Amino acid sequence: MVTREDIENIALLSKLFVDESELDSLTEEMQKIVAFADTINTVDAGESDFDNINNLSNVFREDAVQPSLPPSMILSNAPEQAEDHFLVRRRA
């Protein structure tokens, strides 16, 4: 059972301000959430395996080396450059 004190404690730990007029409605809502979570916990899934419902194995693509752009092309729009590097202003 969720109490007003629980809601006040959660608000304090979360550093949230909860108006006194909202405490009763928040307590009811939190109680509904906890009751719903309890309902889900009581469901018997039996032997069902919900981990891989789409039967996907490895959906990642293979890494393939791709040719890169030449440094001169990459640096062509840089306002300042030195050798093969971008020059940026130092921030204090």
XYZ file of C-alpha atoms in Angstrom:
92
model
C 0.000 0.000 0.000
C 1.351 3.383 -1.004
C 0.860 6.145 1.551
C 1.059 9.922 1.439
C 4.291 9.670 3.393
C 5.737 7.444 0.658
C 4.875 10.059 -1.971
C 6.372 12.822 0.172
C 9.543 10.762 0.633
C 9.808 10.034 -3.107
C 9.334 13.741 -3.853
C 11.993 14.654 -1.306
C 14.478 12.151 -2.730
C 13.689 13.357 -6.261
C 14.021 16.977 -5.176
C 10.538 17.692 -6.517
C 7.982 20.009 -4.997
C 4.581 18.383 -4.597
C 1.712 20.608 -3.596
C -0.373 19.408 -0.642
C -3.476 19.356 -2.853
C -1.827 16.872 -5.235
C -0.738 14.335 -2.625
C -4.010 12.375 -2.529
C -4.274 12.017 -6.315
C -0.587 11.088 -6.621
C -1.016 8.482 -3.901
C -3.957 6.929 -5.768
C -2.077 6.930 -9.080
C 1.014 5.380 -7.527
C -1.130 2.705 -5.880
C -2.653 1.870 -9.295
C 0.828 1.585 -10.821
C 2.014 -0.731 -8.044
C -1.149 -2.846 -8.353
C -0.628 -3.156 -12.106
C 2.991 -4.214 -11.599
C 1.812 -6.825 -9.075
C -0.703 -8.122 -11.644
C 2.027 -8.498 -14.251
C 4.254 -10.321 -11.771
C 1.550 -12.888 -11.039
C 1.041 -13.919 -14.687
C 2.302 -17.409 -15.431
C 4.336 -17.350 -18.631
C 4.835 -21.103 -18.475
C 7.427 -22.369 -20.901
C 7.082 -19.338 -23.194
C 10.295 -17.733 -24.322
C 9.743 -14.018 -24.860
C 13.385 -13.136 -25.423
C 13.393 -13.690 -29.174
C 9.824 -13.362 -30.433
C 10.925 -12.279 -33.924
C 13.399 -15.146 -34.359
C 16.227 -12.776 -35.203
C 19.760 -13.987 -34.832
C 22.501 -11.508 -35.668
C 20.944 -8.419 -37.210
C 24.215 -6.503 -37.378
C 25.933 -6.054 -40.684
C 29.485 -7.136 -41.266
C 32.073 -4.424 -40.892
C 33.545 -3.648 -44.257
C 36.467 -1.335 -44.906
C 35.378 1.510 -47.160
C 37.710 3.897 -48.953
C 37.777 7.278 -47.307
C 37.843 10.727 -48.849
C 41.258 12.292 -49.410
C 42.295 14.762 -46.675
C 42.540 17.621 -49.181
C 38.855 17.197 -50.057
C 37.802 16.984 -46.410
C 39.785 20.107 -45.512
C 38.701 22.107 -48.581
C 35.963 23.943 -46.622
C 37.962 24.427 -43.432
C 38.549 28.102 -42.649
C 41.969 27.284 -41.183
C 44.112 24.214 -41.640
C 47.652 23.015 -41.112
C 49.083 19.940 -42.775
C 46.249 17.391 -42.601
C 44.473 18.906 -39.595
C 41.702 21.358 -38.817
C 42.863 24.378 -36.863
C 40.465 25.567 -34.183
C 40.627 28.490 -31.815
C 41.565 27.816 -28.244
C 38.768 28.590 -25.795
C 39.656 30.086 -22.469
